[in-house]
Coordinates of C-alpha atoms and ligand atoms in Angstrom, one line a residue:
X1 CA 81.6 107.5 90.5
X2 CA 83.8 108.4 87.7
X3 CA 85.8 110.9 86.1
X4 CA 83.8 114.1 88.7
X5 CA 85.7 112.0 91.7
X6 CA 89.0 113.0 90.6
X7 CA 88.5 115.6 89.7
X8 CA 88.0 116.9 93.2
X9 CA 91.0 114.6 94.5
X10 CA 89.5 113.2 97.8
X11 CA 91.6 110.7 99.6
X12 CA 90.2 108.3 100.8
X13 CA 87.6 107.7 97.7
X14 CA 83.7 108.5 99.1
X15 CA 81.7 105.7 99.2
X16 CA 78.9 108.0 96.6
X17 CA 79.8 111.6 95.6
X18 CA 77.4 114.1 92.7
X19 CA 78.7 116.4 91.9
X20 CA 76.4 119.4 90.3
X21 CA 78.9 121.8 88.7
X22 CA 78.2 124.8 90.4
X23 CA 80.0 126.5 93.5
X24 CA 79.5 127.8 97.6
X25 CA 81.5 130.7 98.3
X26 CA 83.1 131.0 101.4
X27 CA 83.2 134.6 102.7
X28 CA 84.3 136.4 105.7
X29 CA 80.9 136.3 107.0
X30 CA 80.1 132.7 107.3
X31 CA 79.6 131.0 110.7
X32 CA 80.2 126.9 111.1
X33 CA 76.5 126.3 113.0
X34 CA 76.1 123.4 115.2
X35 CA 73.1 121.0 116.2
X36 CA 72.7 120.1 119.0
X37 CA 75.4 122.5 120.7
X38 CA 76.4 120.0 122.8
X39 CA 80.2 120.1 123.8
X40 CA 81.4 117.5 121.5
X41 CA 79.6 118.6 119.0
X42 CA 80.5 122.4 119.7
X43 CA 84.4 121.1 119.8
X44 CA 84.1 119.5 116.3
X45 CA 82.8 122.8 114.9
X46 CA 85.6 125.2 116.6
X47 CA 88.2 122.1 115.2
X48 CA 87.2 122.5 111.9
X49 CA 87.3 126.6 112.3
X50 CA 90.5 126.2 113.9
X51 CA 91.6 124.6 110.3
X52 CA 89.8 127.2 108.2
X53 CA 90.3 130.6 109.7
X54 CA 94.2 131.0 109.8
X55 CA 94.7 130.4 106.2
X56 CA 91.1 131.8 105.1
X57 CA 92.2 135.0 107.0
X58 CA 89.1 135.6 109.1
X59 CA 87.3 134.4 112.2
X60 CA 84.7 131.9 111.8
X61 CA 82.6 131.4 115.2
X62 CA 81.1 128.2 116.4
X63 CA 77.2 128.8 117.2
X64 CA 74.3 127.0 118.1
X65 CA 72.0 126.9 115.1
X66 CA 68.3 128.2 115.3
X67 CA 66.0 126.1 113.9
X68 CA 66.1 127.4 110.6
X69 CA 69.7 128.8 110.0
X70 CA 70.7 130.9 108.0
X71 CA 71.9 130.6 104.9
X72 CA 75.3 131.4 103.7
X73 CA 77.0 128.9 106.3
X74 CA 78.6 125.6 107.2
X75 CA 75.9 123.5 109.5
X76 CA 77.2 120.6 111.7
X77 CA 74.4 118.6 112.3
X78 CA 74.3 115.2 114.4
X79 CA 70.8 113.3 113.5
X80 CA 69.5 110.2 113.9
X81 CA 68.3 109.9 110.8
X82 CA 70.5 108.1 108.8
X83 CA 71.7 105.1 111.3
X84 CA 73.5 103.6 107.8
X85 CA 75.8 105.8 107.9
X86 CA 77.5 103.5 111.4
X87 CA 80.2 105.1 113.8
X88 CA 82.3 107.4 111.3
X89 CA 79.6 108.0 108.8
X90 CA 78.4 111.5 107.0
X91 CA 76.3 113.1 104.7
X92 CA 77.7 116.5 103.0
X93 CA 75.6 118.3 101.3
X94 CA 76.9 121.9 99.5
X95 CA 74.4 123.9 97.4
X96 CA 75.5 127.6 96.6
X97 CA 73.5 128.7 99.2
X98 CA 75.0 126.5 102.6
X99 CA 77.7 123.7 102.8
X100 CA 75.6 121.2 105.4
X101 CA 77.7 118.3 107.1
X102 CA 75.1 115.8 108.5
X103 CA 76.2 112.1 110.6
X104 CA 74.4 110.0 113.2
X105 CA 77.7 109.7 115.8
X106 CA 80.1 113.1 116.7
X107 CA 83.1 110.7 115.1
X108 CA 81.0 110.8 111.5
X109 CA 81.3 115.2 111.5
X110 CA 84.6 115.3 112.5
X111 CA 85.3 112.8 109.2
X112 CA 83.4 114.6 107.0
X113 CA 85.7 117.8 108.1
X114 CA 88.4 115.9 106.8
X115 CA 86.4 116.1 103.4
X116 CA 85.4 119.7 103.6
X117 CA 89.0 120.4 103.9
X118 CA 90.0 118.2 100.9
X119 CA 87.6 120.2 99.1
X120 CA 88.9 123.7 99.5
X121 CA 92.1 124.9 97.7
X122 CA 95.2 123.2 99.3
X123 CA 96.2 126.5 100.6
X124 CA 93.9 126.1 103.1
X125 CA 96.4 124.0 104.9
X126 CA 98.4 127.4 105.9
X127 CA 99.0 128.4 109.1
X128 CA 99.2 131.9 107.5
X129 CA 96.1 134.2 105.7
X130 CA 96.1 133.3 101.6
X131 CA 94.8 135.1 99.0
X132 CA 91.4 133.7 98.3
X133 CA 88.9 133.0 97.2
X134 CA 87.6 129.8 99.1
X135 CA 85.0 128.0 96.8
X136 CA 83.7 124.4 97.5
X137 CA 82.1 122.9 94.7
X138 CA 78.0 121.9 94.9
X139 CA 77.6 118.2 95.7
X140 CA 76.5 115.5 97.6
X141 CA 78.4 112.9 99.2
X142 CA 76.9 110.1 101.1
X143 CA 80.3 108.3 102.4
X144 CA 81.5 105.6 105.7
X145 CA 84.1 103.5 105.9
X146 CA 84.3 99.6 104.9
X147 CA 86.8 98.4 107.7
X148 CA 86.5 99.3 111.2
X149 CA 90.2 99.2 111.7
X150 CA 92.5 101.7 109.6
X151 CA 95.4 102.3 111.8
X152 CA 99.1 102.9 111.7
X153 CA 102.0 101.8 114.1
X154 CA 104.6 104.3 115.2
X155 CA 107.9 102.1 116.4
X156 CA 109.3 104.7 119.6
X157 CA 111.0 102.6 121.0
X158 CA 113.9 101.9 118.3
X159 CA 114.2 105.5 118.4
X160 CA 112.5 107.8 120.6
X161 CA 110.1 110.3 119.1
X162 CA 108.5 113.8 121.1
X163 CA 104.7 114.0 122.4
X164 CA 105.0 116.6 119.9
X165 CA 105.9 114.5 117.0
X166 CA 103.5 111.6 118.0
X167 CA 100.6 114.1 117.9
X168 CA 102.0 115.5 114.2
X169 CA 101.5 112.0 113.2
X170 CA 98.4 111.8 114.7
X171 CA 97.3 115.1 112.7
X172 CA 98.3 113.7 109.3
X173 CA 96.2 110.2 110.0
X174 CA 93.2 112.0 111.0
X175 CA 93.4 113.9 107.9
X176 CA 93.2 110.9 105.7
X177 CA 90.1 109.3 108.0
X178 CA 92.7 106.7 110.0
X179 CA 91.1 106.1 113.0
X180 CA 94.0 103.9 114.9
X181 CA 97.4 104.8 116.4
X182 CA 99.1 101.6 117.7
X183 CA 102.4 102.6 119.7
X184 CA 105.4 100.1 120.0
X185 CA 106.4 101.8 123.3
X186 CA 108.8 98.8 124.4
X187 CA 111.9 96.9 122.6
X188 CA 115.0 95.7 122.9
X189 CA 116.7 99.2 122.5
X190 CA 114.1 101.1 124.7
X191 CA 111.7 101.0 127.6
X192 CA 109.6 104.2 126.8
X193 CA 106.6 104.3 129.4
X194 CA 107.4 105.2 133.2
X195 CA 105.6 102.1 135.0
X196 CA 105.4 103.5 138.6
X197 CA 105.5 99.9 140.0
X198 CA 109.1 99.6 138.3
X199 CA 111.0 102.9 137.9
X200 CA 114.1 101.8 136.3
X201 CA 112.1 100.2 133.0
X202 CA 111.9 103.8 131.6
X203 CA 114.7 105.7 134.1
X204 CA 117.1 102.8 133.1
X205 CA 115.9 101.2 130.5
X206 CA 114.6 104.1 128.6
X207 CA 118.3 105.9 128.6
X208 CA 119.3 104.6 125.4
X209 CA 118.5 103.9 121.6
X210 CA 119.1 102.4 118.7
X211 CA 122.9 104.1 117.6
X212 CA 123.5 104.6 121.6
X213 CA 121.4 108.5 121.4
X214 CA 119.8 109.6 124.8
X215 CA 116.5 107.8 123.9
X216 CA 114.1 109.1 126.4
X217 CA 110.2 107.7 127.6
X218 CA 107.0 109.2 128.1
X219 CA 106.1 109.7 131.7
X220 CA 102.6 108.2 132.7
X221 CA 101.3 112.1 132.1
X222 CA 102.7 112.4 128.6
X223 CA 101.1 109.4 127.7
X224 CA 97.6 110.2 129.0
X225 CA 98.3 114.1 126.7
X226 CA 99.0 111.9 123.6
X227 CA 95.9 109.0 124.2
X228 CA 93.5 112.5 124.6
X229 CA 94.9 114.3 121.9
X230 CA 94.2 110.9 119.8
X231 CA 90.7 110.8 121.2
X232 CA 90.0 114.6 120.2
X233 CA 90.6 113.3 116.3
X234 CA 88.6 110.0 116.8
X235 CA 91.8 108.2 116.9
X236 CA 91.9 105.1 119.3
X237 CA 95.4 104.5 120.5
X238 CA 96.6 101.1 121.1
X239 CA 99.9 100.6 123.5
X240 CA 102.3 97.8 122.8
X241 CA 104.4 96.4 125.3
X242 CA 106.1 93.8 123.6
X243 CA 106.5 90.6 125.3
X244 CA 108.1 87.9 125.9
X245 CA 110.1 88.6 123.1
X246 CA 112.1 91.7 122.3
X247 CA 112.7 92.6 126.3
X248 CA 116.2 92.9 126.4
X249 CA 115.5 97.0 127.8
X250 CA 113.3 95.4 130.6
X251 CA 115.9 92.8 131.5
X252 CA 118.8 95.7 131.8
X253 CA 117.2 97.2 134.0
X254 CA 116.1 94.4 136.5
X255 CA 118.3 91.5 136.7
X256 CA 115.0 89.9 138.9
X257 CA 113.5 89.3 135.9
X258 CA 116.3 87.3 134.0
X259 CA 116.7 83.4 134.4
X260 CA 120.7 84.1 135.0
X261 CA 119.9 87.0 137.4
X262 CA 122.1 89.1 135.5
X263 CA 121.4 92.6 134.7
X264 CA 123.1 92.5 130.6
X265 CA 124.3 96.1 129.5
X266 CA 121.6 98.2 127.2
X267 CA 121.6 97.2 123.8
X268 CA 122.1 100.0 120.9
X269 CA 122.1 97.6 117.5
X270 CA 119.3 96.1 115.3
X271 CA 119.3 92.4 115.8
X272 CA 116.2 91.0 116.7
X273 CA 114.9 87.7 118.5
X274 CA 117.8 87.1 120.7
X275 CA 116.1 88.4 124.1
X276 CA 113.2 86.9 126.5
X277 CA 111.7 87.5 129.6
X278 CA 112.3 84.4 132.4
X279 CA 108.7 83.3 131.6
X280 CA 107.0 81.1 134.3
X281 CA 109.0 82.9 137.3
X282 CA 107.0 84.8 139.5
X283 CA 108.6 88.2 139.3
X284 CA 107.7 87.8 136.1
X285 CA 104.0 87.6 136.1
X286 CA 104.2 89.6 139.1
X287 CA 105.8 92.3 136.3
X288 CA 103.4 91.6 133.8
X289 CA 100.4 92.2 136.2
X290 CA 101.4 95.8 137.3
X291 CA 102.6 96.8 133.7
X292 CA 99.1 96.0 132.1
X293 CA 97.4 97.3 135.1
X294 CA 98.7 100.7 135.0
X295 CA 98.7 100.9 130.7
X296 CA 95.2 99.8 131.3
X297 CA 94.4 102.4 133.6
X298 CA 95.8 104.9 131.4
X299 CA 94.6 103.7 127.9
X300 CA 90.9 105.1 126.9
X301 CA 90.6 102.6 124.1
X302 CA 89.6 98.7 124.9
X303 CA 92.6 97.0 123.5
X304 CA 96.7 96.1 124.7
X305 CA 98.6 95.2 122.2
X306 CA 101.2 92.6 123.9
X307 CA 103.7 92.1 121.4
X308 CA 104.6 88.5 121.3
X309 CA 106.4 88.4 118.0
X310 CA 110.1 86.6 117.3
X311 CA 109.8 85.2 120.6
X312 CA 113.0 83.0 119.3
X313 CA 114.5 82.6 122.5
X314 CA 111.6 81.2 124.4
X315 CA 110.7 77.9 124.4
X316 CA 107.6 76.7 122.6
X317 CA 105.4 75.3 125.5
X318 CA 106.6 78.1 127.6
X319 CA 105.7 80.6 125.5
X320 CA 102.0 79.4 124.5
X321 CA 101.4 79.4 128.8
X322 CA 103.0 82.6 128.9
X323 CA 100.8 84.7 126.4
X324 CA 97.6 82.4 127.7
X325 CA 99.0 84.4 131.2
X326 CA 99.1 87.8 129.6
X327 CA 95.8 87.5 128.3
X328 CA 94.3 86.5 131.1
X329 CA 95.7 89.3 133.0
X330 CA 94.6 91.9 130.1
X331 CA 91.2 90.3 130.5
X332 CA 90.9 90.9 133.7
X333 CA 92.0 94.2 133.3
X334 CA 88.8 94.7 131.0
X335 CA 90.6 95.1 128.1
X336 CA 91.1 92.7 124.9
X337 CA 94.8 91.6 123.6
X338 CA 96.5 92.5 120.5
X339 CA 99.3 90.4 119.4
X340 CA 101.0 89.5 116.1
X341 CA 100.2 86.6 114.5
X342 CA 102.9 84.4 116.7
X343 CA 100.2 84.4 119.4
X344 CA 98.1 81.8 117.6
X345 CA 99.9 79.0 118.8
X346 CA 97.9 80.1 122.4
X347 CA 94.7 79.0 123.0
X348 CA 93.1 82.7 122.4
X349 CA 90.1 84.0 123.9
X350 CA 86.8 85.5 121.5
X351 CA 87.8 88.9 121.9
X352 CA 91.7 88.6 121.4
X353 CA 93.0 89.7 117.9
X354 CA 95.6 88.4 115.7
X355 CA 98.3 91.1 113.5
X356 CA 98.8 89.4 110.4
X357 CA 102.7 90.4 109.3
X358 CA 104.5 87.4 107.5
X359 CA 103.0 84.3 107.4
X360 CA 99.6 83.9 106.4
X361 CA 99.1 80.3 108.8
X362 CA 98.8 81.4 111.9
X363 CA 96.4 84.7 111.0
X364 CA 94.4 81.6 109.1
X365 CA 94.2 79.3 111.8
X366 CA 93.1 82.2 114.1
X367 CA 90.4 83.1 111.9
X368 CA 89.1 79.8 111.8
X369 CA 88.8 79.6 116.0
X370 CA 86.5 83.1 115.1
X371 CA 89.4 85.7 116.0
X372 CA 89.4 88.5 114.3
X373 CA 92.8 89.9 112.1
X374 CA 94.5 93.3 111.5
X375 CA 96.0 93.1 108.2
X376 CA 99.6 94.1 108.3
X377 CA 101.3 92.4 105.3
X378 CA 104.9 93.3 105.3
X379 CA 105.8 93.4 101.7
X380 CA 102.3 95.7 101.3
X381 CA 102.1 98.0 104.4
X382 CA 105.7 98.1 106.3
X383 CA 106.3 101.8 106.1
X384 CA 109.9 101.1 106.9
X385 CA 110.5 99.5 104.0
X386 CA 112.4 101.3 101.4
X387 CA 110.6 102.6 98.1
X388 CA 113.8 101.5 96.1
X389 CA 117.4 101.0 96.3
X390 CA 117.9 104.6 96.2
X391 CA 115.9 105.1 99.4
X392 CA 118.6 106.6 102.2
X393 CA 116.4 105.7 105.1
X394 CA 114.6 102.1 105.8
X395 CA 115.0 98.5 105.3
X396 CA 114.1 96.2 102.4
X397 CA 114.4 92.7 104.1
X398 CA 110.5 92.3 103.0
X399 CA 111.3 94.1 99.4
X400 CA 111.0 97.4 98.2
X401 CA 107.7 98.9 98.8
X402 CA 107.3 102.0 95.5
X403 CA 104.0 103.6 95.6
X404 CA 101.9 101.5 93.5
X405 CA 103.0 98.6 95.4
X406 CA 101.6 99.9 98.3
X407 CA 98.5 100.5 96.9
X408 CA 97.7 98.0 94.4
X409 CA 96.1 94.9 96.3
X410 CA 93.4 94.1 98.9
X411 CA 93.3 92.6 102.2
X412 CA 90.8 90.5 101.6
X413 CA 92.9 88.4 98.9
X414 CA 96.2 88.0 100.9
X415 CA 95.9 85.1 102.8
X416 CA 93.7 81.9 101.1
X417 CA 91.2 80.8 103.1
X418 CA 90.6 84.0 105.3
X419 CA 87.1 85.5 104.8
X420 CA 86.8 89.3 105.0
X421 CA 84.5 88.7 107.5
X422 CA 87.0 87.7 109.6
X423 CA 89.2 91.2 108.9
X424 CA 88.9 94.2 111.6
X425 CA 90.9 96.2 108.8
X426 CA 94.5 97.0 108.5
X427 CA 97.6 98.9 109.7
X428 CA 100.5 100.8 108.7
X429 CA 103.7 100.0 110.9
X430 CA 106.5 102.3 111.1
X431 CA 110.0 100.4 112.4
X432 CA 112.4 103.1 113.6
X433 CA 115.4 101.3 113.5
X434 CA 116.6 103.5 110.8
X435 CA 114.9 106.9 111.5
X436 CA 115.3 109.7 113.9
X437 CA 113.2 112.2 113.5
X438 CA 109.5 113.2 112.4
X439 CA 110.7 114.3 109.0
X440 CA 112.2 110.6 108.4
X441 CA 108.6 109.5 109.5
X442 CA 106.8 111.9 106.9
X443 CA 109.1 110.8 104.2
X444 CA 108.7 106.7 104.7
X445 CA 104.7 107.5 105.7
X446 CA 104.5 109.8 102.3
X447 CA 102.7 109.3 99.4
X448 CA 102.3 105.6 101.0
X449 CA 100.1 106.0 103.6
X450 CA 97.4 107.9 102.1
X451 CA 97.0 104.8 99.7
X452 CA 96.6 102.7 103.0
X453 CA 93.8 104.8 104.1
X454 CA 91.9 104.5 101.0
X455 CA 92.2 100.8 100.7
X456 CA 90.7 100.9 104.8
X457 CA 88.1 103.3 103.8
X458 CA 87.0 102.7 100.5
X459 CA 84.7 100.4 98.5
X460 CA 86.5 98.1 96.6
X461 CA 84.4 98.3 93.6
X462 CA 86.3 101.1 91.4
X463 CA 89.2 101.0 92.7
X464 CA 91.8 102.1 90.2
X465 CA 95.5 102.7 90.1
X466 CA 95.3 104.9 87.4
X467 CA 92.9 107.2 88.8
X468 CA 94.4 107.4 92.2
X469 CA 97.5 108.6 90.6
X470 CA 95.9 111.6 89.0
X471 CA 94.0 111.7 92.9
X472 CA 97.5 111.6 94.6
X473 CA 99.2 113.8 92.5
X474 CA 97.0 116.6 93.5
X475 CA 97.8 116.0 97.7
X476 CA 101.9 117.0 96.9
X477 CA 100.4 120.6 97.3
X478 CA 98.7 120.2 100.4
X479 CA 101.7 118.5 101.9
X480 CA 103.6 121.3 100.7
X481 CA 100.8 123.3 102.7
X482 CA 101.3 121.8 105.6
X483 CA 104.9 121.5 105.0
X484 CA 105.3 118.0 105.1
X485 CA 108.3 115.9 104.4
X486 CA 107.3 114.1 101.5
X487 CA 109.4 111.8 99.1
X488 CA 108.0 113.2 95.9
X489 CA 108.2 109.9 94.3
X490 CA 109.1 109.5 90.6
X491 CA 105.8 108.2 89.3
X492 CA 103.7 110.6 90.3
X493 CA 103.0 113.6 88.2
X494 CA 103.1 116.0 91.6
X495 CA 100.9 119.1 90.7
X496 CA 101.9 122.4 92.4
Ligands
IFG501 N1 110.3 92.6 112.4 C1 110.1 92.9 113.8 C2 110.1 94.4 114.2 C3 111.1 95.2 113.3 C4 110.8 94.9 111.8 C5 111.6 95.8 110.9 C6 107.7 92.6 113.5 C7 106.4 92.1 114.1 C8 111.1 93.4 111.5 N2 108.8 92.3 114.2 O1 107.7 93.1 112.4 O2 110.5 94.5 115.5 O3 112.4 94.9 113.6 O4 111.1 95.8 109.6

């Protein structure tokens, strides 16, 4: 690697990239051929069109290659030739005479699209016909990912956000290779799933947000449109339903799961810790049973992520019994629990995982029972914190968070004592106590994220500030592209 990678400005950094100077034309002719033509692969190969023609200003079909295609093309090809290259792995090969995208699983192509992209002129990213001409330079790139987990969180419960805007976001990770979507879908401010087996948690419960705004929820169909959608980008999304902690939406909106038996009033501020379920009563696990049951039931991936943080108003013992209930129940449900790091005062299961946010003890200990850890460092990851004290949305309670702070460290050096072994990767959250709408998200998500899903993807080894600057500065045109909101930080010598 060296000076050729930025040159071509890929985000994340390939794992190996050759470059050999010379260039495939894209003309109005070429053709994206697929092998084998199964549907998956088929739908990877009309995805990618679907991103090429509009802007390109011509129709590319999708077609089942002959044995020996023909040349002048883009060739999806899923082999098993190659079984390094894992789950998301690819092989892209571009001479002058064909642009060939090789992997050994379907998730590998639709990656490697992500690159072919990266490699065109931003103003492929149109939705409208450019002037051309589309070139790709000739190259090789052998490329998969070194943690399994590179996700963000999405906060919609603070504030309520639109299928429409979740699957934006979703658009944006896939483009950078994330390949995890965790949604905070309860809170104190907002019950935002319909549970059938309890109504009111998103009729009631989901009225209101932070600021006192009509809030809203996503209706059991909704949810299942946004977990697909996910799935057709390779994304696996992970629902949160906080707990016991941060509840005070479920306890407006049944007083039968309070200790008082008193419905409170919905809550519209920003406080947090001062709300819990009545752990140990029936109703309660008798809630917690039908919640996880039907997120279960609607969730493709094999996690639930149950919350469990700044559980300050529950009491110790109580609340080590209560999440060794919950993850009982989300074992039995055939999924594994998610919680943040809190949860390792509970005798956890193998296959439960720990988020790592603020204090590195817990995360530790958990490692050392052999759980594994999402890396979520506040003062490195929290997208909600500001960039400076100039920043007019966010919070800064875990510091300011500029660019190259974002980018400048590794997960497996942030908490002594925890092996990278013991890391499933890391993850982005997104607090919306301060935002409102998708273009807040795309400002506090941009230029950061894109640094997050190098530091998931790529190999330590090489990893420079200095170059991924010059990298970076070369992605403020293709946000511009795809016209996204992006705080066009200072720093960063944005190229148009
Ligand atoms: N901490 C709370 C969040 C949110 C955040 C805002 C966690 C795990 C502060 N819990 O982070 O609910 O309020 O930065």
């Amino acid at each position: 690697m060296g000076s050729s990678l930025s040159a071509l400005n890929i985000i994340p950094n390939p794992m190996s990239l050759t470059v050999s100077g010379d260039m495939f034309v894209l003309s109005d002719l070429v053709d994206i051929y697929v092998r084998p033509a199964t549907d998956e692969v088929t739908n990877i190969g009309r995805y990618l069109a679907g991103r090429l023609s509009p802007s390109a200003g011509f129709e590319i079909s999708v077609l089942e290659a002959a044995d020996i295609p023909p040349d002048e093309n883009i060739h999806l090809i899923l082999a098993e030739a190659d079984p390094g290259l894992g789950e998301e792995g690819y092989i892209l090969t571009i001479t002058p005479q064909r642009v060939t995208l090789m992997a050994y699983r379907p998730a590998g192509l639709f990656r490697g699209c992500q690159t072919i992209r990266q490699l065109l002129p931003p103003s492929i990213e149109r939705a409208t016909a450019q002037p051309g001409s589309w070139t790709l330079p000739t190259l090789t790139i052998r490329d998969y990912p070194r943690f399994e987990w590179r996700g963000a969180m999405l906060d919609v419960a603070r504030h309520f956000f639109s299928v429409d805007d979740v699957k934006r976001y979703i658009d944006l990770l896939a483009y950078y290779k994330m390949n995890r979507l965790h949604l905070h879908l309860t809170d104190d401010q907002g019950w935002r799933i319909m549970i059938d087996a309890w109504p009111n948690l998103a009729a009631h419960g989901g009225s209101t947000q932070v600021g006192g705004g009509p809030g809203g929820y996503y209706t059991q169909a909704d949810y299942a449109d946004i977990a697909a959608y996910a799935q057709s980008r390779y994304i696996m999304v992970i629902p949160e339903i906080d707990m016991p902690g941060h509840t005070h939406a479920a306890l407006a909106s049944y007083a039968s799961l309070t200790c008082d038996g008193a419905a409170p009033p919905l809550y519209t501020g920003t406080e947090v810790g001062f709300s819990s379920l009545c752990v140990g009563k029936n109703e309660t696990l008798a809630f917690v049973g039908d919640v996880v049951r039907e997120i279960a039931a609607l969730t493709p991936g094999p996690y639930i992520h149950i919350g469990g943080d700044e559980a300050l108003s529950t009491e110790e013992a109580e609340y080590r019994q209560f999440i060794e209930q919950v993850q009982a129940v989300v074992e039995a449900q055939g999924k594994h629990m998610i919680g943040w790091e809190e949860i390792a005062k509970a005798d956890l299961q193998p296959g439960s995982v720990v988020q790592h946010w603020r204090n590195g003890e817990p995360a530790k200990s958990a490692a050392q029972q052999g759980n594994r850890v999402i890396m979520s460092p506040a003062f490195r990851i929290y997208l909600d914190m500001k960039y400076d004290e100039t920043t007019p949305l966010g919070l800064s309670w875990a510091g300011y968070i500029d660019v190259k702070t974002a980018y400048d460290w590794d997960p497996a050096s942030q908490v002594e004592g925890m092996p990278e072994s013991s890391i499933l990767g890391i993850e982005a959250p997104l607090w919306s106590e301060t935002l409102e709408t998708i273009s807040d998200i795309e400002y506090m998500a941009f230029p950061r994220l894109p640094g997050y899903a190098e530091i998931g993807w790529s190999p330590l080894s090489g990893k420079d500030w200095e170059a991924y600057k010059r990298r970076l500065a070369a992605h403020g045109a293709r946000w511009d592209a795809m016209h996204v909101n992006f705080h066009r930080a200072a720093s960063i010598a944005w190229e148009e």
